[in-house]
Amino acid sequence: MFETTTDAVHPRFTKKPAYPLSGFKIALVQLAVGPDKSKNVAQAVKEIHLAKEKGAQLVALPECFNSPYGTQFFKEYAEEVPSGSTCHALSKAAAEAGVCVIGGTLPERCGEKLYNTCTVWDNTGKLLARHRKMHLFDIDIPNKITFKESDVLSAGDQITTFEYQGIKIGLGICYDLRFPEMARLMADQGCSLLVYPGAFNMTTGPQHWELLGRARAVDQQLWVALAAPARDPAAHYVSWGHSTLIDPWGAVRAHLTDQPDTLLADIDLSTVDEVRSQIPVRVQRRTDIYDTIQKS
Ligand SMILES: NC(=O)CCC(=O)C(=O)O
């Protein structure tokens, strides 16, 4: 991977690290989600504390962690952000545990509209970011799965990145993972990690979940974390599970199966600069011929 050199110290290793933290421990909580909202939230709070006890500095929950995933459930489970009870519990858990929480997603009510929304809380319980799913999950695979989030949800219209302890992190929600332009724009904003709470299903999950995560990691040369709910074969929508952490080489560093569990792993931020300097595609783009631009 490195060119051989006779120098005692390769010039690359003399560079100052680009981040205040050279690394940190992430936890991806693969929750078992059921119809009892308060039980779902209480379980999430418990797992946030456990993850912190095991050394996590950043804890991510899955898509739709307080409600079953399905268009028939969103209205009933929806809450305002940040005044709703789920946000209150996440903020309190983040502050009490002293850890940054990427709060999966919850159905958000805003006036007449509903969104699929991710909230992020810093280690004092302050709301750091809110991402509304930009690409709604509308697909139709005959005899396999038909789903139409747009029947009840509105799409967000903002690319969302935030900074925590000097580390720039980008957010996407599940189906957002299929859109490389969005990941590219987040990488352009300086992200070294993209976190996608998601709930792929038993048709697309085995084929595309890891593949898309690895594709985004290799394309943008950054870390990608995918946090899913555990599988419940009796649920109306069956989650594929398999929460996964992928490094900037596109290698799967850790993954879960379909059972309730927490993935704990170290993220080494120096790998981002290392891969980007070794395979410098970011500066080799033919922007005289093509480009990816953010319109609003
Ligand atoms: N909740 C989702 O957006 C599911 C996305 C999915 O399963 C896919 O294949 O894409």
mmCIF file of C-alpha atoms and ligand atoms in Angstrom:
data_model
loop_
_atom_site.group_PDB
_atom_site.id
_atom_site.type_symbol
_atom_site.label_atom_id
_atom_site.label_comp_id
_atom_site.label_asym_id
_atom_site.label_seq_id
_atom_site.Cartn_x
_atom_site.Cartn_y
_atom_site.Cartn_z
ATOM 1 C CA MET A 1 0.000 0.000 0.000
ATOM 2 C CA PHE A 2 2.823 2.435 0.810
ATOM 3 C CA GLU A 3 5.621 3.083 -1.646
ATOM 4 C CA THR A 4 8.880 1.817 -0.212
ATOM 5 C CA THR A 5 11.282 4.555 0.806
ATOM 6 C CA THR A 6 14.787 4.687 2.209
ATOM 7 C CA ASP A 7 13.903 7.699 4.391
ATOM 8 C CA ALA A 8 13.858 6.909 8.095
ATOM 9 C CA VAL A 9 10.402 8.525 8.358
ATOM 10 C CA HIS A 10 8.050 8.551 5.425
ATOM 11 C CA PRO A 11 6.952 12.180 4.810
ATOM 12 C CA ARG A 12 3.310 11.111 5.136
ATOM 13 C CA PHE A 13 3.855 10.210 8.783
ATOM 14 C CA THR A 14 5.218 13.644 9.620
ATOM 15 C CA LYS A 15 1.845 15.260 8.836
ATOM 16 C CA LYS A 16 -0.061 16.622 11.808
ATOM 17 C CA PRO A 17 -3.262 14.648 12.508
ATOM 18 C CA ALA A 18 -6.257 16.407 10.951
ATOM 19 C CA TYR A 19 -8.606 15.691 13.889
ATOM 20 C CA PRO A 20 -8.531 16.631 17.581
ATOM 21 C CA LEU A 21 -9.417 12.989 18.358
ATOM 22 C CA SER A 22 -7.441 10.321 16.510
ATOM 23 C CA GLY A 23 -10.212 7.845 17.110
ATOM 24 C CA PHE A 24 -13.187 6.919 19.215
ATOM 25 C CA LYS A 25 -15.443 4.015 20.103
ATOM 26 C CA ILE A 26 -18.829 3.757 18.430
ATOM 27 C CA ALA A 27 -21.801 1.653 19.522
ATOM 28 C CA LEU A 28 -24.536 0.585 17.098
ATOM 29 C CA VAL A 29 -27.535 -0.583 19.094
ATOM 30 C CA GLN A 30 -29.583 -3.228 17.299
ATOM 31 C CA LEU A 31 -32.800 -2.889 19.288
ATOM 32 C CA ALA A 32 -35.736 -5.251 19.371
ATOM 33 C CA VAL A 33 -38.616 -2.894 18.515
ATOM 34 C CA GLY A 34 -42.227 -3.774 19.315
ATOM 35 C CA PRO A 35 -45.618 -2.079 19.536
ATOM 36 C CA ASP A 36 -45.095 -0.733 23.100
ATOM 37 C CA LYS A 37 -43.594 2.718 22.613
ATOM 38 C CA SER A 38 -42.528 3.315 26.207
ATOM 39 C CA LYS A 39 -40.890 -0.110 26.336
ATOM 40 C CA ASN A 40 -38.962 0.645 23.118
ATOM 41 C CA VAL A 41 -37.738 3.949 24.491
ATOM 42 C CA ALA A 42 -36.833 2.480 27.902
ATOM 43 C CA GLN A 43 -34.821 -0.276 26.202
ATOM 44 C CA ALA A 44 -32.986 2.310 24.081
ATOM 45 C CA VAL A 45 -32.126 4.342 27.205
ATOM 46 C CA LYS A 46 -30.846 1.220 28.961
ATOM 47 C CA GLU A 47 -28.646 0.309 25.976
ATOM 48 C CA ILE A 48 -27.244 3.862 25.750
ATOM 49 C CA HIS A 49 -26.061 3.592 29.367
ATOM 50 C CA LEU A 50 -24.644 0.095 28.831
ATOM 51 C CA ALA A 51 -22.775 1.214 25.710
ATOM 52 C CA LYS A 52 -21.263 4.135 27.599
ATOM 53 C CA GLU A 53 -20.181 1.800 30.413
ATOM 54 C CA LYS A 54 -18.385 -0.276 27.774
ATOM 55 C CA GLY A 55 -16.475 2.782 26.558
ATOM 56 C CA ALA A 56 -18.601 4.124 23.680
ATOM 57 C CA GLN A 57 -18.273 7.843 22.927
ATOM 58 C CA LEU A 58 -20.931 7.816 20.218
ATOM 59 C CA VAL A 59 -24.053 5.642 20.353
ATOM 60 C CA ALA A 60 -26.358 5.181 17.351
ATOM 61 C CA LEU A 61 -29.875 3.722 17.445
ATOM 62 C CA PRO A 62 -31.793 2.223 14.491
ATOM 63 C CA GLU A 63 -34.440 3.642 12.173
ATOM 64 C CA CYS A 64 -37.891 3.831 13.768
ATOM 65 C CA PHE A 65 -36.694 2.715 17.191
ATOM 66 C CA ASN A 66 -39.751 3.884 19.148
ATOM 67 C CA SER A 67 -42.408 2.562 16.763
ATOM 68 C CA PRO A 68 -42.983 -0.441 14.542
ATOM 69 C CA TYR A 69 -41.930 0.402 10.974
ATOM 70 C CA GLY A 70 -44.985 0.787 8.747
ATOM 71 C CA THR A 71 -47.090 3.559 7.242
ATOM 72 C CA GLN A 72 -50.045 2.481 9.397
ATOM 73 C CA PHE A 73 -48.059 3.252 12.595
ATOM 74 C CA PHE A 74 -46.378 6.591 11.912
ATOM 75 C CA LYS A 75 -49.301 8.872 12.746
ATOM 76 C CA GLU A 76 -50.079 7.187 16.057
ATOM 77 C CA TYR A 77 -46.458 7.127 17.230
ATOM 78 C CA ALA A 78 -45.477 10.569 15.918
ATOM 79 C CA GLU A 79 -44.189 13.310 18.236
ATOM 80 C CA GLU A 80 -42.997 16.849 17.874
ATOM 81 C CA VAL A 81 -39.238 17.415 17.815
ATOM 82 C CA PRO A 82 -37.723 18.321 20.239
ATOM 83 C CA SER A 83 -40.654 18.672 22.665
ATOM 84 C CA GLY A 84 -41.946 15.075 22.500
ATOM 85 C CA SER A 85 -41.404 12.425 25.164
ATOM 86 C CA THR A 86 -38.971 10.351 23.075
ATOM 87 C CA CYS A 87 -36.711 13.346 22.473
ATOM 88 C CA HIS A 88 -36.903 14.162 26.165
ATOM 89 C CA ALA A 89 -35.768 10.618 27.050
ATOM 90 C CA LEU A 90 -32.910 10.726 24.508
ATOM 91 C CA SER A 91 -31.680 14.092 25.718
ATOM 92 C CA LYS A 92 -31.760 12.937 29.336
ATOM 93 C CA ALA A 93 -29.992 9.643 28.543
ATOM 94 C CA ALA A 94 -27.253 11.454 26.575
ATOM 95 C CA ALA A 95 -26.691 13.920 29.435
ATOM 96 C CA GLU A 96 -26.822 11.335 32.233
ATOM 97 C CA ALA A 97 -24.558 8.876 30.436
ATOM 98 C CA GLY A 98 -22.329 11.694 29.114
ATOM 99 C CA VAL A 99 -22.303 10.360 25.571
ATOM 100 C CA CYS A 100 -23.292 11.599 22.118
ATOM 101 C CA VAL A 101 -26.475 9.879 20.924
ATOM 102 C CA ILE A 102 -27.565 9.574 17.308
ATOM 103 C CA GLY A 103 -31.172 8.833 18.123
ATOM 104 C CA GLY A 104 -32.064 6.492 15.262
ATOM 105 C CA THR A 105 -35.307 7.801 13.839
ATOM 106 C CA LEU A 106 -38.797 8.510 15.074
ATOM 107 C CA PRO A 107 -41.948 9.602 13.283
ATOM 108 C CA GLU A 108 -41.950 13.399 13.691
ATOM 109 C CA ARG A 109 -45.139 15.490 13.634
ATOM 110 C CA CYS A 110 -44.744 19.078 12.412
ATOM 111 C CA GLY A 111 -48.089 20.784 11.843
ATOM 112 C CA GLU A 112 -50.031 18.641 9.382
ATOM 113 C CA LYS A 113 -46.905 16.860 8.157
ATOM 114 C CA LEU A 114 -45.110 13.728 9.289
ATOM 115 C CA TYR A 115 -41.398 13.063 8.735
ATOM 116 C CA ASN A 116 -39.029 10.181 9.410
ATOM 117 C CA THR A 117 -36.522 12.048 11.556
ATOM 118 C CA CYS A 118 -33.158 11.459 13.184
ATOM 119 C CA THR A 119 -32.147 13.587 16.168
ATOM 120 C CA VAL A 120 -28.632 13.905 17.581
ATOM 121 C CA TRP A 121 -27.847 14.795 21.200
ATOM 122 C CA ASP A 122 -24.475 15.804 22.585
ATOM 123 C CA ASN A 123 -23.077 14.590 25.895
ATOM 124 C CA THR A 124 -24.848 17.397 27.777
ATOM 125 C CA GLY A 125 -28.212 16.519 26.238
ATOM 126 C CA LYS A 126 -28.264 19.419 23.774
ATOM 127 C CA LEU A 127 -29.866 18.873 20.370
ATOM 128 C CA LEU A 128 -26.968 18.948 17.888
ATOM 129 C CA ALA A 129 -28.753 18.031 14.658
ATOM 130 C CA ARG A 130 -32.018 16.891 13.097
ATOM 131 C CA HIS A 131 -32.198 15.052 9.776
ATOM 132 C CA ARG A 132 -35.482 14.396 7.997
ATOM 133 C CA LYS A 133 -35.284 11.444 5.596
ATOM 134 C CA MET A 134 -34.772 12.990 2.162
ATOM 135 C CA HIS A 135 -35.543 10.020 -0.062
ATOM 136 C CA LEU A 136 -38.781 8.317 0.839
ATOM 137 C CA PHE A 137 -38.914 4.533 0.597
ATOM 138 C CA ASP A 138 -41.342 3.963 -2.272
ATOM 139 C CA ILE A 139 -40.657 0.667 -4.008
ATOM 140 C CA ASP A 140 -42.656 -2.068 -5.693
ATOM 141 C CA ILE A 141 -41.062 -5.471 -6.236
ATOM 142 C CA PRO A 142 -43.950 -7.726 -7.317
ATOM 143 C CA ASN A 143 -44.623 -10.683 -5.001
ATOM 144 C CA LYS A 144 -41.855 -9.500 -2.688
ATOM 145 C CA ILE A 145 -42.314 -6.061 -1.204
ATOM 146 C CA THR A 146 -44.372 -2.981 -1.925
ATOM 147 C CA PHE A 147 -43.853 0.001 0.349
ATOM 148 C CA LYS A 148 -44.878 3.609 -0.022
ATOM 149 C CA GLU A 149 -43.633 5.922 2.715
ATOM 150 C CA SER A 150 -44.897 8.885 0.696
ATOM 151 C CA ASP A 151 -48.494 7.774 1.438
ATOM 152 C CA VAL A 152 -48.068 9.370 4.863
ATOM 153 C CA LEU A 153 -44.627 10.959 5.141
ATOM 154 C CA SER A 154 -43.171 14.130 3.706
ATOM 155 C CA ALA A 155 -39.554 14.228 2.536
ATOM 156 C CA GLY A 156 -36.901 16.354 4.188
ATOM 157 C CA ASP A 157 -35.003 18.788 2.018
ATOM 158 C CA GLN A 158 -31.736 19.319 3.885
ATOM 159 C CA ILE A 159 -28.395 17.585 3.785
ATOM 160 C CA THR A 160 -27.431 17.209 7.460
ATOM 161 C CA THR A 161 -23.941 17.196 8.917
ATOM 162 C CA PHE A 162 -22.788 18.081 12.409
ATOM 163 C CA GLU A 163 -19.590 18.305 14.397
ATOM 164 C CA TYR A 164 -18.912 16.450 17.609
ATOM 165 C CA GLN A 165 -15.588 16.970 19.395
ATOM 166 C CA GLY A 166 -13.995 18.135 16.159
ATOM 167 C CA ILE A 167 -15.279 15.208 14.078
ATOM 168 C CA LYS A 168 -17.608 15.989 11.182
ATOM 169 C CA ILE A 169 -20.386 13.418 10.840
ATOM 170 C CA GLY A 170 -23.066 13.121 8.133
ATOM 171 C CA LEU A 171 -26.536 11.647 8.532
ATOM 172 C CA GLY A 172 -28.735 9.674 6.162
ATOM 173 C CA ILE A 173 -31.745 7.474 6.845
ATOM 174 C CA CYS A 174 -32.078 4.017 5.302
ATOM 175 C CA TYR A 175 -33.220 4.579 1.680
ATOM 176 C CA ASP A 176 -30.981 7.708 1.647
ATOM 177 C CA LEU A 177 -28.103 5.190 1.501
ATOM 178 C CA ARG A 178 -28.971 4.467 -2.149
ATOM 179 C CA PHE A 179 -28.151 8.022 -3.247
ATOM 180 C CA PRO A 180 -24.407 8.512 -3.806
ATOM 181 C CA GLU A 181 -24.759 12.223 -4.563
ATOM 182 C CA MET A 182 -25.963 12.859 -1.012
ATOM 183 C CA ALA A 183 -22.969 10.986 0.470
ATOM 184 C CA ARG A 184 -20.658 12.886 -1.868
ATOM 185 C CA LEU A 185 -21.995 16.253 -0.681
ATOM 186 C CA MET A 186 -21.566 15.221 2.957
ATOM 187 C CA ALA A 187 -17.986 14.132 2.232
ATOM 188 C CA ASP A 188 -17.403 17.486 0.528
ATOM 189 C CA GLN A 189 -18.560 19.184 3.739
ATOM 190 C CA GLY A 190 -15.687 17.451 5.541
ATOM 191 C CA CYS A 191 -17.315 14.330 6.985
ATOM 192 C CA SER A 192 -15.131 11.428 7.993
ATOM 193 C CA LEU A 193 -18.073 9.289 9.141
ATOM 194 C CA LEU A 194 -21.576 8.814 7.713
ATOM 195 C CA VAL A 195 -24.191 7.261 9.979
ATOM 196 C CA TYR A 196 -27.330 5.689 8.501
ATOM 197 C CA PRO A 197 -30.010 4.417 10.867
ATOM 198 C CA GLY A 198 -31.832 1.983 8.581
ATOM 199 C CA ALA A 199 -34.213 -0.946 8.369
ATOM 200 C CA PHE A 200 -33.697 -2.847 5.142
ATOM 201 C CA ASN A 201 -35.986 -5.827 4.610
ATOM 202 C CA MET A 202 -35.701 -9.513 3.814
ATOM 203 C CA THR A 203 -35.739 -8.902 0.039
ATOM 204 C CA THR A 204 -33.328 -5.997 -0.411
ATOM 205 C CA GLY A 205 -31.326 -6.498 2.807
ATOM 206 C CA PRO A 206 -29.375 -9.606 1.792
ATOM 207 C CA GLN A 207 -28.605 -8.128 -1.647
ATOM 208 C CA HIS A 208 -27.966 -4.457 -1.016
ATOM 209 C CA TRP A 209 -27.471 -3.432 2.643
ATOM 210 C CA GLU A 210 -23.770 -4.206 3.027
ATOM 211 C CA LEU A 211 -23.057 -3.608 -0.668
ATOM 212 C CA LEU A 212 -24.440 -0.057 -0.524
ATOM 213 C CA GLY A 213 -22.673 0.694 2.760
ATOM 214 C CA ARG A 214 -19.367 -0.468 1.302
ATOM 215 C CA ALA A 215 -20.007 1.446 -1.910
ATOM 216 C CA ARG A 216 -20.569 4.708 -0.036
ATOM 217 C CA ALA A 217 -17.424 4.063 2.083
ATOM 218 C CA VAL A 218 -15.231 3.356 -0.964
ATOM 219 C CA ASP A 219 -16.695 6.176 -3.086
ATOM 220 C CA GLN A 220 -16.191 8.814 -0.407
ATOM 221 C CA GLN A 221 -13.249 7.224 1.434
ATOM 222 C CA LEU A 222 -14.745 7.544 4.890
ATOM 223 C CA TRP A 223 -16.287 5.432 7.649
ATOM 224 C CA VAL A 224 -19.892 4.267 7.266
ATOM 225 C CA ALA A 225 -22.043 3.014 10.156
ATOM 226 C CA LEU A 226 -25.379 1.265 9.527
ATOM 227 C CA ALA A 227 -27.665 0.796 12.566
ATOM 228 C CA ALA A 228 -30.682 -1.494 12.151
ATOM 229 C CA PRO A 229 -33.470 -2.847 14.347
ATOM 230 C CA ALA A 230 -33.246 -6.540 15.255
ATOM 231 C CA ARG A 231 -35.330 -8.958 13.207
ATOM 232 C CA ASP A 232 -38.805 -9.879 14.380
ATOM 233 C CA PRO A 233 -40.136 -12.539 11.971
ATOM 234 C CA ALA A 234 -43.681 -11.905 13.280
ATOM 235 C CA ALA A 235 -43.625 -8.180 12.496
ATOM 236 C CA HIS A 236 -45.583 -6.635 9.640
ATOM 237 C CA TYR A 237 -42.259 -5.393 8.169
ATOM 238 C CA VAL A 238 -39.353 -7.733 8.850
ATOM 239 C CA SER A 239 -36.015 -5.990 9.356
ATOM 240 C CA TRP A 240 -32.860 -7.521 7.902
ATOM 241 C CA GLY A 241 -30.824 -6.477 10.966
ATOM 242 C CA HIS A 242 -27.056 -6.778 10.382
ATOM 243 C CA SER A 243 -25.875 -3.467 11.827
ATOM 244 C CA THR A 244 -22.471 -2.911 10.243
ATOM 245 C CA LEU A 245 -19.378 -0.724 10.501
ATOM 246 C CA ILE A 246 -17.304 -0.191 7.350
ATOM 247 C CA ASP A 247 -13.911 1.507 7.087
ATOM 248 C CA PRO A 248 -12.660 3.907 4.369
ATOM 249 C CA TRP A 249 -11.127 0.974 2.461
ATOM 250 C CA GLY A 250 -14.608 -0.482 2.144
ATOM 251 C CA ALA A 251 -13.779 -3.305 4.551
ATOM 252 C CA VAL A 252 -16.434 -4.482 6.998
ATOM 253 C CA ARG A 253 -14.828 -3.949 10.394
ATOM 254 C CA ALA A 254 -17.685 -5.412 12.436
ATOM 255 C CA HIS A 255 -21.243 -6.559 11.933
ATOM 256 C CA LEU A 256 -24.103 -8.124 13.856
ATOM 257 C CA THR A 257 -26.487 -10.870 12.785
ATOM 258 C CA ASP A 258 -30.265 -10.424 13.081
ATOM 259 C CA GLN A 259 -30.546 -10.680 16.888
ATOM 260 C CA PRO A 260 -30.810 -7.869 19.465
ATOM 261 C CA ASP A 261 -27.222 -6.893 20.274
ATOM 262 C CA THR A 262 -24.820 -3.948 20.354
ATOM 263 C CA LEU A 263 -21.864 -3.582 18.022
ATOM 264 C CA LEU A 264 -18.932 -1.850 19.723
ATOM 265 C CA ALA A 265 -15.921 -0.957 17.627
ATOM 266 C CA ASP A 266 -13.076 1.527 17.338
ATOM 267 C CA ILE A 267 -13.017 4.132 14.594
ATOM 268 C CA ASP A 268 -9.510 5.234 13.639
ATOM 269 C CA LEU A 269 -9.856 8.595 11.925
ATOM 270 C CA SER A 270 -6.330 8.586 10.512
ATOM 271 C CA THR A 271 -7.481 5.933 8.003
ATOM 272 C CA VAL A 272 -9.541 8.579 6.216
ATOM 273 C CA ASP A 273 -6.521 10.756 5.362
ATOM 274 C CA GLU A 274 -4.410 7.678 4.699
ATOM 275 C CA VAL A 275 -6.771 6.229 2.083
ATOM 276 C CA ARG A 276 -7.431 9.635 0.528
ATOM 277 C CA SER A 277 -3.722 10.301 0.068
ATOM 278 C CA GLN A 278 -2.973 6.818 -1.256
ATOM 279 C CA ILE A 279 -5.846 6.723 -3.762
ATOM 280 C CA PRO A 280 -6.385 10.428 -4.484
ATOM 281 C CA VAL A 281 -9.630 10.194 -6.469
ATOM 282 C CA ARG A 282 -10.999 13.247 -4.670
ATOM 283 C CA VAL A 283 -8.511 15.500 -6.446
ATOM 284 C CA GLN A 284 -8.581 13.542 -9.705
ATOM 285 C CA ARG A 285 -12.234 14.196 -10.581
ATOM 286 C CA ARG A 286 -12.808 15.694 -14.010
ATOM 287 C CA THR A 287 -14.830 18.619 -12.711
ATOM 288 C CA ASP A 288 -14.208 20.296 -16.066
ATOM 289 C CA ILE A 289 -16.578 17.623 -17.474
ATOM 290 C CA TYR A 290 -18.956 16.697 -14.594
ATOM 291 C CA ASP A 291 -19.808 17.719 -11.029
ATOM 292 C CA THR A 292 -22.148 17.089 -8.085
ATOM 293 C CA ILE A 293 -23.674 20.271 -6.760
ATOM 294 C CA GLN A 294 -26.007 21.151 -3.902
ATOM 295 C CA LYS A 295 -28.906 23.262 -5.112
ATOM 296 C CA SER A 296 -30.367 24.389 -1.794
HETATM 297 N N1 LIG B 1 -36.735 1.988 5.567
HETATM 298 C C1 LIG B 1 -36.198 2.038 4.385
HETATM 299 O O1 LIG B 1 -35.965 3.100 3.818
HETATM 300 C C2 LIG B 1 -35.941 0.725 3.737
HETATM 301 C C3 LIG B 1 -34.998 0.836 2.565
HETATM 302 C C4 LIG B 1 -34.799 -0.474 1.906
HETATM 303 O O2 LIG B 1 -35.138 -1.519 2.404
HETATM 304 C C5 LIG B 1 -34.128 -0.460 0.614
HETATM 305 O O3 LIG B 1 -34.034 -1.535 0.018
HETATM 306 O O4 LIG B 1 -33.679 0.595 0.146
#
